[in-house]
PDB file of C-alpha atoms in Angstrom:
ATOM      1  CA  MET A  37      29.775 109.392 151.558  1.00 52.00           C
ATOM      2  CA  THR A  38      32.490 111.392 153.240  1.00 53.00           C
ATOM      3  CA  SER A  39      35.981 111.330 151.857  1.00 58.00           C
ATOM      4  CA  HIS A  40      38.880 111.083 154.228  1.00 63.00           C
ATOM      5  CA  PRO A  41      41.873 113.378 153.911  1.00 66.00           C
ATOM      6  CA  PRO A  42      44.937 111.615 152.555  1.00 75.00           C
ATOM      7  CA  LEU A  43      47.258 110.088 155.103  1.00 85.00           C
ATOM      8  CA  PRO A  44      50.452 112.063 155.704  1.00 91.00           C
ATOM      9  CA  THR A  45      53.527 110.948 153.814  1.00 95.00           C
ATOM     10  CA  LEU A  46      55.271 108.037 155.493  1.00 97.00           C
ATOM     11  CA  VAL A  47      58.987 108.815 155.817  1.00 97.00           C
ATOM     12  CA  VAL A  48      61.118 105.799 156.723  1.00 98.00           C
ATOM     13  CA  VAL A  49      64.670 106.634 157.817  1.00 97.00           C
ATOM     14  CA  ASP A  50      67.452 104.048 157.541  1.00 97.00           C
ATOM     15  CA  ALA A  51      69.226 104.930 160.801  1.00 96.00           C
ATOM     16  CA  ALA A  52      72.390 102.918 160.140  1.00 94.00           C
ATOM     17  CA  ASN A  53      72.855 104.415 156.680  1.00 95.00           C
ATOM     18  CA  VAL A  54      72.137 108.011 157.698  1.00 95.00           C
ATOM     19  CA  VAL A  55      74.321 107.816 160.828  1.00 93.00           C
ATOM     20  CA  GLY A  56      77.077 106.150 158.810  1.00 90.00           C
ATOM     21  CA  SER A  57      77.036 108.863 156.146  1.00 89.00           C
ATOM     22  CA  VAL A  58      79.127 111.232 158.294  1.00 85.00           C
ATOM     23  CA  PRO A  59      82.423 110.048 159.823  1.00 84.00           C
ATOM     24  CA  ASP A  60      81.885 111.744 163.189  1.00 85.00           C
ATOM     25  CA  GLY A  61      82.905 108.849 165.446  1.00 87.00           C
ATOM     26  CA  TRP A  62      79.446 107.211 165.429  1.00 87.00           C
ATOM     27  CA  TRP A  63      81.073 103.750 165.463  1.00 83.00           C
ATOM     28  CA  LYS A  64      82.256 104.342 169.033  1.00 90.00           C
ATOM     29  CA  ASP A  65      78.648 104.698 170.253  1.00 92.00           C
ATOM     30  CA  ARG A  66      76.100 103.419 167.731  1.00 92.00           C
ATOM     31  CA  HIS A  67      73.233 103.663 170.218  1.00 94.00           C
ATOM     32  CA  GLY A  68      74.060 107.293 171.079  1.00 94.00           C
ATOM     33  CA  ALA A  69      74.471 108.188 167.398  1.00 94.00           C
ATOM     34  CA  ALA A  70      71.014 106.761 166.622  1.00 95.00           C
ATOM     35  CA  GLU A  71      69.534 108.720 169.551  1.00 96.00           C
ATOM     36  CA  ARG A  72      71.104 111.947 168.268  1.00 95.00           C
ATOM     37  CA  LEU A  73      69.611 111.305 164.837  1.00 95.00           C
ATOM     38  CA  ARG A  74      66.217 110.528 166.395  1.00 96.00           C
ATOM     39  CA  ASP A  75      66.332 113.753 168.383  1.00 96.00           C
ATOM     40  CA  ARG A  76      66.830 115.814 165.199  1.00 94.00           C
ATOM     41  CA  LEU A  77      63.889 114.212 163.390  1.00 96.00           C
ATOM     42  CA  PRO A  78      60.821 115.711 165.150  1.00 95.00           C
ATOM     43  CA  ALA A  79      61.385 119.029 163.328  1.00 93.00           C
ATOM     44  CA  TYR A  80      61.082 117.152 160.030  1.00 94.00           C
ATOM     45  CA  ALA A  81      57.871 115.472 161.209  1.00 92.00           C
ATOM     46  CA  ALA A  82      56.312 118.901 161.593  1.00 91.00           C
ATOM     47  CA  ASP A  83      57.963 120.748 158.704  1.00 93.00           C
ATOM     48  CA  GLY A  84      58.320 118.002 156.102  1.00 93.00           C
ATOM     49  CA  VAL A  85      61.297 116.538 154.272  1.00 93.00           C
ATOM     50  CA  ALA A  86      62.660 116.321 150.717  1.00 88.00           C
ATOM     51  CA  GLY A  87      59.872 118.291 149.088  1.00 89.00           C
ATOM     52  CA  ARG A  88      57.082 116.720 151.145  1.00 91.00           C
ATOM     53  CA  PRO A  89      55.294 119.325 153.240  1.00 91.00           C
ATOM     54  CA  GLY A  90      54.617 118.509 156.873  1.00 91.00           C
ATOM     55  CA  PRO A  91      53.265 117.012 158.808  1.00 94.00           C
ATOM     56  CA  VAL A  92      54.743 113.650 157.840  1.00 95.00           C
ATOM     57  CA  GLU A  93      54.816 110.386 159.769  1.00 96.00           C
ATOM     58  CA  LEU A  94      58.429 109.568 160.624  1.00 96.00           C
ATOM     59  CA  VAL A  95      59.645 106.044 161.273  1.00 98.00           C
ATOM     60  CA  LEU A  96      63.283 105.478 162.252  1.00 98.00           C
ATOM     61  CA  VAL A  97      64.437 101.906 161.672  1.00 98.00           C
ATOM     62  CA  VAL A  98      67.313 100.863 163.933  1.00 97.00           C
ATOM     63  CA  GLU A  99      69.358  97.671 164.072  1.00 95.00           C
ATOM     64  CA  GLY A 100      72.188  96.080 166.009  1.00 92.00           C
ATOM     65  CA  ALA A 101      73.572  98.122 168.903  1.00 91.00           C
ATOM     66  CA  ALA A 102      70.931 100.828 168.310  1.00 93.00           C
ATOM     67  CA  ARG A 103      67.991  98.468 168.978  1.00 92.00           C
ATOM     68  CA  GLY A 104      67.229  99.938 172.417  1.00 93.00           C
ATOM     69  CA  VAL A 105      66.528 103.443 171.094  1.00 96.00           C
ATOM     70  CA  GLU A 106      63.040 104.535 172.197  1.00 97.00           C
ATOM     71  CA  SER A 107      60.363 106.397 170.257  1.00 97.00           C
ATOM     72  CA  VAL A 108      59.769 110.085 170.989  1.00 97.00           C
ATOM     73  CA  PRO A 109      56.828 112.323 170.067  1.00 96.00           C
ATOM     74  CA  GLY A 110      56.910 112.727 166.299  1.00 94.00           C
ATOM     75  CA  VAL A 111      59.253 109.784 165.654  1.00 97.00           C
ATOM     76  CA  ARG A 112      58.288 106.123 165.887  1.00 97.00           C
ATOM     77  CA  VAL A 113      61.349 103.915 166.316  1.00 98.00           C
ATOM     78  CA  VAL A 114      61.142 100.405 164.872  1.00 97.00           C
ATOM     79  CA  ALA A 115      63.846  97.920 165.849  1.00 96.00           C
ATOM     80  CA  ALA A 116      64.889  95.328 163.299  1.00 96.00           C
ATOM     81  CA  SER A 117      65.347  91.886 164.810  1.00 93.00           C
ATOM     82  CA  GLY A 118      67.676  91.033 161.933  1.00 92.00           C
ATOM     83  CA  SER A 119      68.525  93.059 158.851  1.00 94.00           C
ATOM     84  CA  GLY A 120      67.582  96.724 159.031  1.00 95.00           C
ATOM     85  CA  ASP A 121      67.078  96.754 155.258  1.00 96.00           C
ATOM     86  CA  ASP A 122      64.619  93.860 155.459  1.00 97.00           C
ATOM     87  CA  ARG A 123      62.653  95.648 158.217  1.00 97.00           C
ATOM     88  CA  ILE A 124      62.530  98.847 156.138  1.00 98.00           C
ATOM     89  CA  VAL A 125      61.136  96.867 153.198  1.00 98.00           C
ATOM     90  CA  GLU A 126      58.498  95.370 155.537  1.00 97.00           C
ATOM     91  CA  VAL A 127      57.477  98.823 156.839  1.00 97.00           C
ATOM     92  CA  VAL A 128      57.099 100.082 153.261  1.00 98.00           C
ATOM     93  CA  ALA A 129      55.156  96.971 152.206  1.00 97.00           C
ATOM     94  CA  GLU A 130      52.780  97.233 155.220  1.00 96.00           C
ATOM     95  CA  ARG A 131      51.587 100.779 154.398  1.00 94.00           C
ATOM     96  CA  ASP A 132      48.366 101.530 152.536  1.00 90.00           C
ATOM     97  CA  ALA A 133      49.176 100.984 148.873  1.00 82.00           C
ATOM     98  CA  ASP A 134      48.104 104.495 147.846  1.00 86.00           C
ATOM     99  CA  ARG A 135      50.012 106.245 150.642  1.00 92.00           C
ATOM    100  CA  ASP A 136      52.988 108.399 149.648  1.00 94.00           C
ATOM    101  CA  CYS A 137      56.199 106.918 151.047  1.00 96.00           C
ATOM    102  CA  LEU A 138      59.736 108.240 151.138  1.00 97.00           C
ATOM    103  CA  VAL A 139      62.720 106.174 152.298  1.00 98.00           C
ATOM    104  CA  VAL A 140      65.805 108.075 153.433  1.00 97.00           C
ATOM    105  CA  THR A 141      68.897 106.033 152.544  1.00 97.00           C
ATOM    106  CA  ALA A 142      71.880 106.024 150.214  1.00 93.00           C
ATOM    107  CA  ASP A 143      71.922 102.212 150.001  1.00 96.00           C
ATOM    108  CA  ARG A 144      71.441 101.363 146.309  1.00 96.00           C
ATOM    109  CA  GLU A 145      70.092  97.854 146.825  1.00 97.00           C
ATOM    110  CA  LEU A 146      67.613  99.048 149.474  1.00 97.00           C
ATOM    111  CA  ARG A 147      66.506 101.852 147.145  1.00 97.00           C
ATOM    112  CA  ARG A 148      65.852  99.293 144.403  1.00 98.00           C
ATOM    113  CA  ARG A 149      63.811  97.116 146.768  1.00 98.00           C
ATOM    114  CA  VAL A 150      61.572  99.897 148.126  1.00 98.00           C
ATOM    115  CA  GLU A 151      61.119 101.597 144.748  1.00 97.00           C
ATOM    116  CA  ALA A 152      59.752  98.262 143.481  1.00 97.00           C
ATOM    117  CA  LEU A 153      57.062  98.705 146.179  1.00 96.00           C
ATOM    118  CA  GLY A 154      56.181 102.224 145.001  1.00 96.00           C
ATOM    119  CA  ALA A 155      58.266 104.240 147.471  1.00 97.00           C
ATOM    120  CA  GLN A 156      60.536 107.091 146.518  1.00 96.00           C
ATOM    121  CA  CYS A 157      63.968 107.717 148.015  1.00 97.00           C
ATOM    122  CA  ALA A 158      66.040 110.621 149.267  1.00 96.00           C
ATOM    123  CA  GLY A 159      69.620 110.708 150.451  1.00 95.00           C
ATOM    124  CA  PRO A 160      70.858 111.048 154.036  1.00 95.00           C
ATOM    125  CA  ARG A 161      71.458 114.802 153.657  1.00 93.00           C
ATOM    126  CA  SER A 162      67.708 115.351 153.536  1.00 94.00           C
ATOM    127  CA  VAL A 163      67.609 114.740 157.325  1.00 92.00           C
ATOM    128  CA  ARG A 164      71.127 115.815 158.308  1.00 77.00           C
ATOM    129  CA  GLU A 165      70.904 119.557 157.610  1.00 62.00           C
TER     130      GLU A 165
END
């Protein structure tokens, strides 16, 4: 029997929370702010994030006015039809149970929900540097 290499860490980024963590005028153009965040993420896909070496699989969850943001190489964008937090919980729950998962958010309630599913969390600064 051949063993398969472990799947790369799944990193799920809460776009609204990360964008909202810096008061840089993002509220004037939520879609553009989410695109700017997305465009910074491919480097993390290759290099890793928050102590997880790359490559990692990056998923950016967007909601509201940012729903039209498209995926780019290295970053899969998932649009929430309703609550972004609920969609993040679904993404975490849908992964292979033994797969390492990191959720990037500062939202305490979301952290509690995804940690109950075995994910770990890191703050917005881990993808804003």
